[in-house]
mmCIF file of C-alpha atoms in Angstrom:
data_model
loop_
_atom_site.group_PDB
_atom_site.id
_atom_site.type_symbol
_atom_site.label_atom_id
_atom_site.label_comp_id
_atom_site.label_asym_id
_atom_site.label_seq_id
_atom_site.Cartn_x
_atom_site.Cartn_y
_atom_site.Cartn_z
ATOM 1 C CA MET E 67 -12.428 -9.081 17.791
ATOM 2 C CA GLN E 68 -11.705 -5.423 18.463
ATOM 3 C CA GLU E 69 -11.717 -6.188 22.171
ATOM 4 C CA TYR E 70 -9.284 -9.042 21.564
ATOM 5 C CA SER E 71 -7.009 -6.729 19.597
ATOM 6 C CA GLN E 72 -7.067 -4.139 22.362
ATOM 7 C CA LEU E 73 -6.240 -6.785 24.963
ATOM 8 C CA ARG E 74 -3.361 -8.020 22.826
ATOM 9 C CA HIS E 75 -1.883 -4.536 22.855
ATOM 10 C CA GLU E 76 -2.154 -4.480 26.627
ATOM 11 C CA GLY E 77 0.320 -7.334 26.863
ATOM 12 C CA ASP E 78 0.794 -10.725 28.405
ATOM 13 C CA SER E 79 -1.250 -9.940 31.498
ATOM 14 C CA THR E 80 -4.355 -10.331 29.306
ATOM 15 C CA VAL E 81 -3.451 -13.779 27.972
ATOM 16 C CA PRO E 82 -5.989 -15.604 30.215
ATOM 17 C CA VAL E 83 -8.789 -13.310 29.046
ATOM 18 C CA ARG E 84 -7.770 -13.644 25.402
ATOM 19 C CA LEU E 85 -7.605 -17.428 25.721
ATOM 20 C CA ALA E 86 -11.110 -17.493 27.187
ATOM 21 C CA MET E 87 -12.374 -15.274 24.368
ATOM 22 C CA LEU E 88 -10.874 -17.523 21.705
ATOM 23 C CA GLN E 89 -12.224 -20.663 23.350
ATOM 24 C CA SER E 90 -15.684 -19.136 23.538
ATOM 25 C CA HIS E 91 -15.549 -18.067 19.901
ATOM 26 C CA ARG E 92 -14.424 -21.563 18.910
ATOM 27 C CA GLY E 93 -17.382 -23.060 20.738
ATOM 28 C CA GLU E 94 -19.757 -20.727 18.906
ATOM 29 C CA LEU E 95 -18.236 -21.735 15.570
ATOM 30 C CA GLU E 96 -18.544 -25.425 16.409
ATOM 31 C CA ALA E 97 -22.229 -24.946 17.266
ATOM 32 C CA ARG E 98 -22.790 -23.091 13.998
ATOM 33 C CA ARG E 99 -21.021 -25.858 12.080
ATOM 34 C CA ARG E 100 -23.217 -28.512 13.721
ATOM 35 C CA ARG E 101 -26.348 -26.587 12.727
ATOM 36 C CA LEU E 102 -25.076 -26.240 9.164
ATOM 37 C CA ASP E 103 -24.233 -29.952 9.016
ATOM 38 C CA GLU E 104 -27.772 -30.774 10.172
ATOM 39 C CA GLN E 105 -29.239 -28.483 7.519
ATOM 40 C CA LEU E 106 -27.051 -30.033 4.827
ATOM 41 C CA ALA E 107 -28.142 -33.528 5.859
ATOM 42 C CA PHE E 108 -31.787 -32.447 5.658
ATOM 43 C CA LEU E 109 -31.249 -30.961 2.191
ATOM 44 C CA ASP E 110 -29.409 -34.064 0.994
ATOM 45 C CA ASP E 111 -32.317 -36.233 2.162
ATOM 46 C CA LYS E 112 -34.828 -34.003 0.388
ATOM 47 C CA ILE E 113 -32.733 -34.038 -2.799
ATOM 48 C CA ASP E 114 -32.643 -37.842 -2.671
ATOM 49 C CA VAL E 115 -36.443 -37.944 -2.298
ATOM 50 C CA TYR E 116 -36.910 -35.783 -5.385
ATOM 51 C CA ARG E 117 -34.340 -37.709 -7.430
ATOM 52 C CA THR E 118 -36.053 -40.970 -6.550
ATOM 53 C CA LYS E 119 -39.427 -39.492 -7.458
ATOM 54 C CA LEU E 120 -38.126 -38.277 -10.815
ATOM 55 C CA ALA E 121 -36.447 -41.604 -11.545
ATOM 56 C CA SER E 122 -39.655 -43.523 -10.856
ATOM 57 C CA GLN E 123 -41.687 -41.141 -13.043
ATOM 58 C CA SER E 124 -39.324 -41.480 -15.969
ATOM 59 C CA SER E 125 -39.378 -45.271 -15.802
ATOM 60 C CA HIS E 126 -43.150 -45.391 -16.380
#
């Protein structure tokens, strides 16, 4: 982001470069969010497995 800040100070001639930087950063964040969503789904499934296991043990 320091590079972005420097470009901003250089003025409007850097707008295309700044736009590209922001779009790239957004793409990286979206990819990270997808990975986190996948990890959360895996954890939720594992939690459900353990809850089901505990519920069946306590009903015996």
